[in-house]
Every structure is written in structure tokens, then in C-alpha cells.
Amino acid sequence: MDSTILNGDSLEIVRCPTSELCRGDVIRAGTGRGLNAHRIVGIGERDGAQEIITRGDNAIRCDPPVAADDILGRVAQTSRTTNIRKSLPKSATITRFAAVLVRRLRARFQQ
């Protein structure tokens, strides 16, 4: 799955009670690694406290559970504020790599 939010995007965060959050919402939360905006994949309880399970769109594994107190809000809107150059298709990347390799090999063998 492609990322919905890219580095440099602006996020509009709306405060909401955790009771209004549901699976599939993207939330902004403070974690041990800093602030992140990840999608909710599960909501549960542990020791009487509500915990939210999130995962980044490109991640294979879920993040550690987030306590309800660590959630800053739901991402309501994103906007692209940066001029992000689209990445080249894989075929173009492979072609570029092959061209550099051939150029280096020619230079080495022509000496």
C-alpha cells in the first residue's frame, strides 16, 4: 500500500475523544520514537485502560500499543506543501543502473 502521508505534508489534526476513533482512522500520537501519524488497525483494552494498535501504511508490523492519553487527535486533512519529485519507475531505475555500470566497465577496460 502506498503511503497516504509523505514527508513534508501538512496535517490538520482534530481533537476527538478516543470513543469516536475507529479502525481505519489515521491518528497523530506521541510514542517512544516521537510523533507519528499512523492508521488504526485495532482498538482494545488492557488492564482496564484503552489501547490503540496502529501501523504505518508501508509497515509490515504493527507499532507498540498507544495509550489513549498519548493520542493528540485524528488526521482530518493532509495537504502537499512540498514539491516532491515522483520516484522513477523500477524499469527506469534499472536502466539507469545498467548504464552507469556499462560506463564504468568501459572506462576500466579501455585503460
Short mmCIF file of C-alpha atoms in Angstrom, two decimals:
data_model
loop_
_atom_site.label_atom_id
_atom_site.label_comp_id
_atom_site.label_asym_id
_atom_site.label_seq_id
_atom_site.Cartn_x
_atom_site.Cartn_y
_atom_site.Cartn_z
CA MET A 1 0.00 0.00 0.00
CA ASP A 2 1.31 3.45 -0.83
CA SER A 3 1.71 5.99 1.94
CA THR A 4 -1.12 8.46 2.27
CA ILE A 5 1.08 10.97 4.07
CA LEU A 6 4.53 11.88 2.76
CA ASN A 7 7.38 13.70 4.48
CA GLY A 8 6.76 17.42 4.27
CA ASP A 9 2.95 17.18 4.08
CA SER A 10 0.89 19.44 6.32
CA LEU A 11 -1.59 17.71 8.60
CA GLU A 12 -4.78 19.12 10.08
CA ILE A 13 -5.30 17.39 13.43
CA VAL A 14 -8.74 17.41 15.06
CA ARG A 15 -9.06 16.60 18.74
CA CYS A 16 -11.63 13.91 19.43
CA PRO A 17 -12.43 11.53 22.25
CA THR A 18 -11.00 8.05 21.85
CA SER A 19 -14.54 6.67 21.88
CA GLU A 20 -15.06 8.28 18.44
CA LEU A 21 -11.97 6.66 16.91
CA CYS A 22 -12.47 3.60 14.77
CA ARG A 23 -10.40 1.16 12.76
CA GLY A 24 -9.01 2.81 9.62
CA ASP A 25 -8.71 6.31 11.10
CA VAL A 26 -5.28 7.95 10.91
CA ILE A 27 -4.20 9.41 14.23
CA ARG A 28 -1.36 11.59 15.42
CA ALA A 29 0.23 10.22 18.58
CA GLY A 30 3.28 10.69 20.73
CA THR A 31 5.29 7.48 21.03
CA GLY A 32 8.70 6.45 22.30
CA ARG A 33 10.08 7.31 18.83
CA GLY A 34 8.48 10.76 18.75
CA LEU A 35 5.35 11.93 16.96
CA ASN A 36 3.84 9.80 14.23
CA ALA A 37 0.70 9.64 12.13
CA HIS A 38 -0.35 6.04 11.62
CA ARG A 39 -3.55 4.18 10.77
CA ILE A 40 -5.55 2.42 13.50
CA VAL A 41 -5.69 -1.34 12.95
CA GLY A 42 -7.16 -2.33 16.30
CA ILE A 43 -8.72 -0.97 19.47
CA GLY A 44 -8.68 -2.94 22.69
CA GLU A 45 -8.33 -2.85 26.45
CA ARG A 46 -5.53 -3.98 28.69
CA ASP A 47 -5.65 -3.77 32.49
CA GLY A 48 -8.79 -1.63 32.28
CA ALA A 49 -7.15 1.01 30.06
CA GLN A 50 -7.96 1.52 26.39
CA GLU A 51 -5.08 0.98 23.98
CA ILE A 52 -4.89 1.63 20.27
CA ILE A 53 -2.89 -0.52 17.85
CA THR A 54 -1.53 1.40 14.83
CA ARG A 55 0.56 0.59 11.79
CA GLY A 56 2.14 2.76 9.11
CA ASP A 57 0.74 2.15 5.62
CA ASN A 58 4.11 0.86 4.38
CA ALA A 59 4.96 -1.11 7.53
CA ILE A 60 4.85 -4.88 7.83
CA ARG A 61 4.43 -4.95 11.62
CA CYS A 62 2.16 -3.07 13.97
CA ASP A 63 3.50 -0.38 16.28
CA PRO A 64 3.58 -0.92 20.05
CA PRO A 65 0.18 -0.15 21.61
CA VAL A 66 -0.61 3.54 22.10
CA ALA A 67 -2.32 4.66 25.30
CA ALA A 68 -5.39 6.85 24.90
CA ASP A 69 -3.57 9.68 26.74
CA ASP A 70 -0.83 9.75 24.07
CA ILE A 71 -3.21 10.43 21.19
CA LEU A 72 -3.19 14.04 20.01
CA GLY A 73 -6.10 13.67 17.58
CA ARG A 74 -7.38 12.35 14.27
CA VAL A 75 -5.85 13.46 10.98
CA ALA A 76 -8.70 15.30 9.26
CA GLN A 77 -6.88 16.56 6.18
CA THR A 78 -3.47 16.44 4.52
CA SER A 79 -2.05 18.88 2.02
CA ARG A 80 1.08 18.70 -0.09
CA THR A 81 3.20 21.72 0.70
CA THR A 82 6.42 20.50 -0.83
CA ASN A 83 7.46 19.86 -4.38
CA ILE A 84 8.15 16.15 -4.08
CA ARG A 85 9.70 14.68 -7.18
CA LYS A 86 7.96 11.46 -8.12
CA SER A 87 10.22 8.45 -7.98
CA LEU A 88 11.18 6.83 -11.22
CA PRO A 89 9.55 3.57 -12.24
CA LYS A 90 11.59 0.48 -11.41
CA SER A 91 12.39 -0.13 -15.07
CA ALA A 92 13.90 3.35 -15.40
CA THR A 93 15.93 2.84 -12.23
CA ILE A 94 17.29 -0.48 -13.51
CA THR A 95 18.11 1.07 -16.88
CA ARG A 96 19.94 3.95 -15.20
CA PHE A 97 21.90 1.50 -13.01
CA ALA A 98 22.84 -0.61 -16.06
CA ALA A 99 24.03 2.47 -17.98
CA VAL A 100 26.29 3.55 -15.10
CA LEU A 101 27.65 0.03 -14.77
CA VAL A 102 28.43 -0.24 -18.50
CA ARG A 103 30.10 3.20 -18.49
CA ARG A 104 32.33 2.22 -15.55
CA LEU A 105 33.26 -1.13 -17.10
CA ARG A 106 34.18 0.52 -20.42
CA ALA A 107 36.32 3.09 -18.64
CA ARG A 108 38.14 0.39 -16.70
CA PHE A 109 38.86 -1.86 -19.68
CA GLN A 110 39.91 0.99 -22.02
CA GLN A 111 42.83 1.95 -19.75
#
